[in-house]
Coordinates of C-alpha atoms in Angstrom, one line a residue:
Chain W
X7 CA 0.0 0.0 0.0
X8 CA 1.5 3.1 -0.7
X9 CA 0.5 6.8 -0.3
X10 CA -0.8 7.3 -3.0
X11 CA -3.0 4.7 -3.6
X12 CA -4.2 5.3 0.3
X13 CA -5.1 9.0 -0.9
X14 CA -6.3 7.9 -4.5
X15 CA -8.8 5.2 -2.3
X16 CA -9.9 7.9 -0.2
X17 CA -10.7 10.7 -2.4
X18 CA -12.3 8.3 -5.1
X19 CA -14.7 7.5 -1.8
X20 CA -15.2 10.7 -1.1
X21 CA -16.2 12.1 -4.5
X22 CA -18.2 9.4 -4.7
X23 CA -20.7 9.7 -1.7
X24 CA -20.1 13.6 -1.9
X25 CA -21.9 13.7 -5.5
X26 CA -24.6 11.1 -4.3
X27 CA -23.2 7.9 -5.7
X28 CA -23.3 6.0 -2.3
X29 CA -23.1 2.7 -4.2
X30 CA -19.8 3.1 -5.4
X31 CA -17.7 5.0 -2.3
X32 CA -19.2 1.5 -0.5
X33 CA -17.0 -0.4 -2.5
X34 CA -13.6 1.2 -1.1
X35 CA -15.1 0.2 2.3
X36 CA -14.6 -2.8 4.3
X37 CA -16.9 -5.1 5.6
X38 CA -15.8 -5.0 9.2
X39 CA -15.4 -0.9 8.8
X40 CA -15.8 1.1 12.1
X41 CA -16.1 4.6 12.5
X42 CA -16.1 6.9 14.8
X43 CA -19.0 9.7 14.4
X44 CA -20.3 12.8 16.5
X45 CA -22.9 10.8 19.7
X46 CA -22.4 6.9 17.6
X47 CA -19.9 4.6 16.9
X48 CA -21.0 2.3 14.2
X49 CA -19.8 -1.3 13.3
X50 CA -19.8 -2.8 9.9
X51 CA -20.7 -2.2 6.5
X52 CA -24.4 -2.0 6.5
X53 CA -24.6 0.5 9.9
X54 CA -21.9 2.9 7.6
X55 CA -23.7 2.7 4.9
X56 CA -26.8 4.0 7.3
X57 CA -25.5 6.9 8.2
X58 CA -23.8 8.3 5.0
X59 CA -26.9 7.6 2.8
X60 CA -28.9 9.7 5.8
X61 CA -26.2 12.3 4.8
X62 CA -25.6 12.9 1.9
X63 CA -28.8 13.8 0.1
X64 CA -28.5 16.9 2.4
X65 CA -25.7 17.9 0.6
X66 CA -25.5 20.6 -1.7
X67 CA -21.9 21.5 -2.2
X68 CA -18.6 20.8 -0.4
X69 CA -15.8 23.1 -0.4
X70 CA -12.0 21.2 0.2
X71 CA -9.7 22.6 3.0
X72 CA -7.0 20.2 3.1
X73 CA -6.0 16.4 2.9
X74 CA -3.1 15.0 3.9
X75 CA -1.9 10.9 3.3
X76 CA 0.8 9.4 5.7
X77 CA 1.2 5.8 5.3
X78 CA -2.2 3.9 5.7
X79 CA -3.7 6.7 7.3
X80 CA -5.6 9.5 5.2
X81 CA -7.4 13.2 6.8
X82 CA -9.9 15.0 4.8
X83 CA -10.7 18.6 5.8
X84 CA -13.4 20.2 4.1
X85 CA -16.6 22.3 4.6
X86 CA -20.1 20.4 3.8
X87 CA -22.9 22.6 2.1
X88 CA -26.1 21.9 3.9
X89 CA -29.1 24.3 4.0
X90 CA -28.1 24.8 7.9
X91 CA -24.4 26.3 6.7
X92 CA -21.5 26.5 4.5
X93 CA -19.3 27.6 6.9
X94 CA -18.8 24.0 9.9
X95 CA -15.5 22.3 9.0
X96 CA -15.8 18.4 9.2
X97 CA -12.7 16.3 9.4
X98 CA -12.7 12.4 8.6
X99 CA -9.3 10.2 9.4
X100 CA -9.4 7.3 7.5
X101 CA -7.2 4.1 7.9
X102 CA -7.0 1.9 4.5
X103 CA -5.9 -2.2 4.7
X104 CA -5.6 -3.8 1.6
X105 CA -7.7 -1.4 -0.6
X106 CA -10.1 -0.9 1.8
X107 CA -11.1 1.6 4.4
X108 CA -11.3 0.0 7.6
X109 CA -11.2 3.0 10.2
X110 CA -13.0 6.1 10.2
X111 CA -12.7 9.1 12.8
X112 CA -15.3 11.6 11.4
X113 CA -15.8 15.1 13.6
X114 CA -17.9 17.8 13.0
X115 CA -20.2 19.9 15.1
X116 CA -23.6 18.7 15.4
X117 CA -24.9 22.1 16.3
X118 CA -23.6 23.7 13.7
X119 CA -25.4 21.6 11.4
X120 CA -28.8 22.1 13.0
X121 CA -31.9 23.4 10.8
X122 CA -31.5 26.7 9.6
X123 CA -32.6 29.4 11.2
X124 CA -35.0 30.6 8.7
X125 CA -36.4 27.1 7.9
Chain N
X25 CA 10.2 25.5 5.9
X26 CA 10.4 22.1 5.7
X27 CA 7.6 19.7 6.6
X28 CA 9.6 18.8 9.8
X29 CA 9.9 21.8 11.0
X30 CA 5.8 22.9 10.8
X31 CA 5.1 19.6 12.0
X32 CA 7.7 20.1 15.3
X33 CA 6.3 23.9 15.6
X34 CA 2.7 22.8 16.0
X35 CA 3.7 19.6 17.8
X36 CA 5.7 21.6 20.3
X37 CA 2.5 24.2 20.7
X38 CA -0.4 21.4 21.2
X39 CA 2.2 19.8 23.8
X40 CA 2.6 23.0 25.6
X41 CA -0.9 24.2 25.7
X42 CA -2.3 20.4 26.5
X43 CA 0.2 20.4 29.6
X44 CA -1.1 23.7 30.8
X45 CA 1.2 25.9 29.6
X46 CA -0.4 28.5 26.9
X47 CA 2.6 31.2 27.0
X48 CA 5.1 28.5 25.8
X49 CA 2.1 27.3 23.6
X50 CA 1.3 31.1 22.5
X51 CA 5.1 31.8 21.3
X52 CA 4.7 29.7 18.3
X53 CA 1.0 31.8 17.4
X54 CA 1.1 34.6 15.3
X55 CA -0.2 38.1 16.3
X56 CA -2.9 38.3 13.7
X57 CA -3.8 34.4 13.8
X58 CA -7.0 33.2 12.5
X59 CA -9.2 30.4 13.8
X60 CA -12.7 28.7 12.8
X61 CA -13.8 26.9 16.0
X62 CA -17.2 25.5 16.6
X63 CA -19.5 28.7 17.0
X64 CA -16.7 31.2 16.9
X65 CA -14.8 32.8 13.9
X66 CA -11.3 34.0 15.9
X67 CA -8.9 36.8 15.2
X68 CA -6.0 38.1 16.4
X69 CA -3.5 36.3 19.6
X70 CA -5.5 37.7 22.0
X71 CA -9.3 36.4 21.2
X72 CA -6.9 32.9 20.2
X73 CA -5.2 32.8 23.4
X74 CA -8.5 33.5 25.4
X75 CA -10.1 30.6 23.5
X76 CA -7.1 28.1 24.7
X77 CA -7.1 29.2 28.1
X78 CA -10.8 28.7 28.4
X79 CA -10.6 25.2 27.2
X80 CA -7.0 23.9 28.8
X81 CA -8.2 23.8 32.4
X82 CA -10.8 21.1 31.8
X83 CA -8.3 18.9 30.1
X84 CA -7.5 16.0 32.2
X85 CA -5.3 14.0 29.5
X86 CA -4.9 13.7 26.1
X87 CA -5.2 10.4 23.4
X88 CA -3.2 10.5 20.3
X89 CA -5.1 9.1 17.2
X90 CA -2.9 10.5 13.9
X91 CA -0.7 13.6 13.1
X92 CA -0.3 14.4 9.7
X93 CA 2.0 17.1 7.7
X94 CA 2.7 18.5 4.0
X95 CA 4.0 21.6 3.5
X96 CA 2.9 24.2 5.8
X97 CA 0.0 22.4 7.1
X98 CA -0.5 20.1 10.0
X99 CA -3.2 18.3 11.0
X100 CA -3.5 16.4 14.6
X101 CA -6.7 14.2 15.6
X102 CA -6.7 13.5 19.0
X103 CA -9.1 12.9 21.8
X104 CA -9.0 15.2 24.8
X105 CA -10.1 13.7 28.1
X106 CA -12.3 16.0 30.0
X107 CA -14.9 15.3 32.9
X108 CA -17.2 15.0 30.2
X109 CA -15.7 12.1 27.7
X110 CA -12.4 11.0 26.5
X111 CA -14.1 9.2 23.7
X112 CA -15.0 12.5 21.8
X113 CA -12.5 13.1 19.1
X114 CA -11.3 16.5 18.1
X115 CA -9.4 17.5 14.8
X116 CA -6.8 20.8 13.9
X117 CA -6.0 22.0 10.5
X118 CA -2.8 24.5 11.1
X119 CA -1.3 26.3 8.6
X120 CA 2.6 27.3 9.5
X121 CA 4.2 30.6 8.1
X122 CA 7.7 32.0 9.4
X123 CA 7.7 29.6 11.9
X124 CA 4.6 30.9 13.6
X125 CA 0.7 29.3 13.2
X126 CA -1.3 31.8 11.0
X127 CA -4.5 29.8 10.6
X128 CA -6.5 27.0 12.6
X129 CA -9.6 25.1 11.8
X130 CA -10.6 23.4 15.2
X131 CA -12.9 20.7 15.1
X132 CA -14.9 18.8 17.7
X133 CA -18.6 18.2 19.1
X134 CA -19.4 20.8 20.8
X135 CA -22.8 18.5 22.1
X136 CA -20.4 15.6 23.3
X137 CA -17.9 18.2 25.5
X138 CA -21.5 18.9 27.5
X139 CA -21.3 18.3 31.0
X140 CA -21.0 14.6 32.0
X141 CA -24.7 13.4 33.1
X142 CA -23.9 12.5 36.9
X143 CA -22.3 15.8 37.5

């Protein structure tokens, strides 16, 4: 595994769900994935899968801050575009095995992505 | 700059400021820093500074997860242990200029830092 095929993994993922193809980030994901996200950790494939399809048709845009690759380990910064702001950072650190992401750390602030205020 | 170096600046500043000590940590800030944080758009050392000190108090330890470096940028996940949770994870995006931090994002949860329920 090198760097850049850890990176390349990661941002084909991330284009992916970002642009509403769900389907195809899920295949860079492992079957035994956990992640780490704001009030749940979530095991497996399946419960992922759960909570970035409840995402991402909220998303309207996406605006990159930074990514960084070291080893098996990827970090996305970026800001999601949701009708509540454009302006909440979220950060995901990702850990790839064998062409797979098997580790996900993802941190943003809940209340920052609550309804908008004019909703 | 070399990566090394922005990597040991910031890695020498999260060290100071996690161990309680904010001037050592503030030496390595620049005067007209800027900082997204959850809620709060920062500028300038002293609204920076004020944001630190608030926070460093309630840390009670400190879990590594990743730290990550290219070019002038940084990035450090980590979970801070507070009376609240050390399972909540927390992310920082510096950007490194002249050997002094010109730009943060700061991310974490602001709804999992709440007070811990049998408080």
């Amino acid at each position: 595994m090198t760097e850049t095929s850890a990176l390349a993994i990661v941002q084909d993922y991330h284009r992916a769900w970002t642009s509403g193809d769900v389907d195809r980030a899920m295949t860079w994901v492992a079957d035994d994935i956990t992640c780490r996200a704001p009030g749940a950790d979530l095991t497996g494939k399946e419960a992922y899968r759960d909570f970035i399809a409840g995402f991402a048709p909220a998303l309207t845009g996406l605006t990159d801050i930074a990514s960084f690759a070291d080893g098996d380990r990827v970090a996305l910064f970026y800001y999601p575009e949701t009708a509540a702001t454009s302006t909440a950072p979220a950060a995901e650190c990702f850990t790839v095995r064998e062409a797979k992401i098997v580790e996900s750390v993802v941190i943003f602030d809940r209340l920052s992505f609550g309804p908008p205020a004019d909703a």
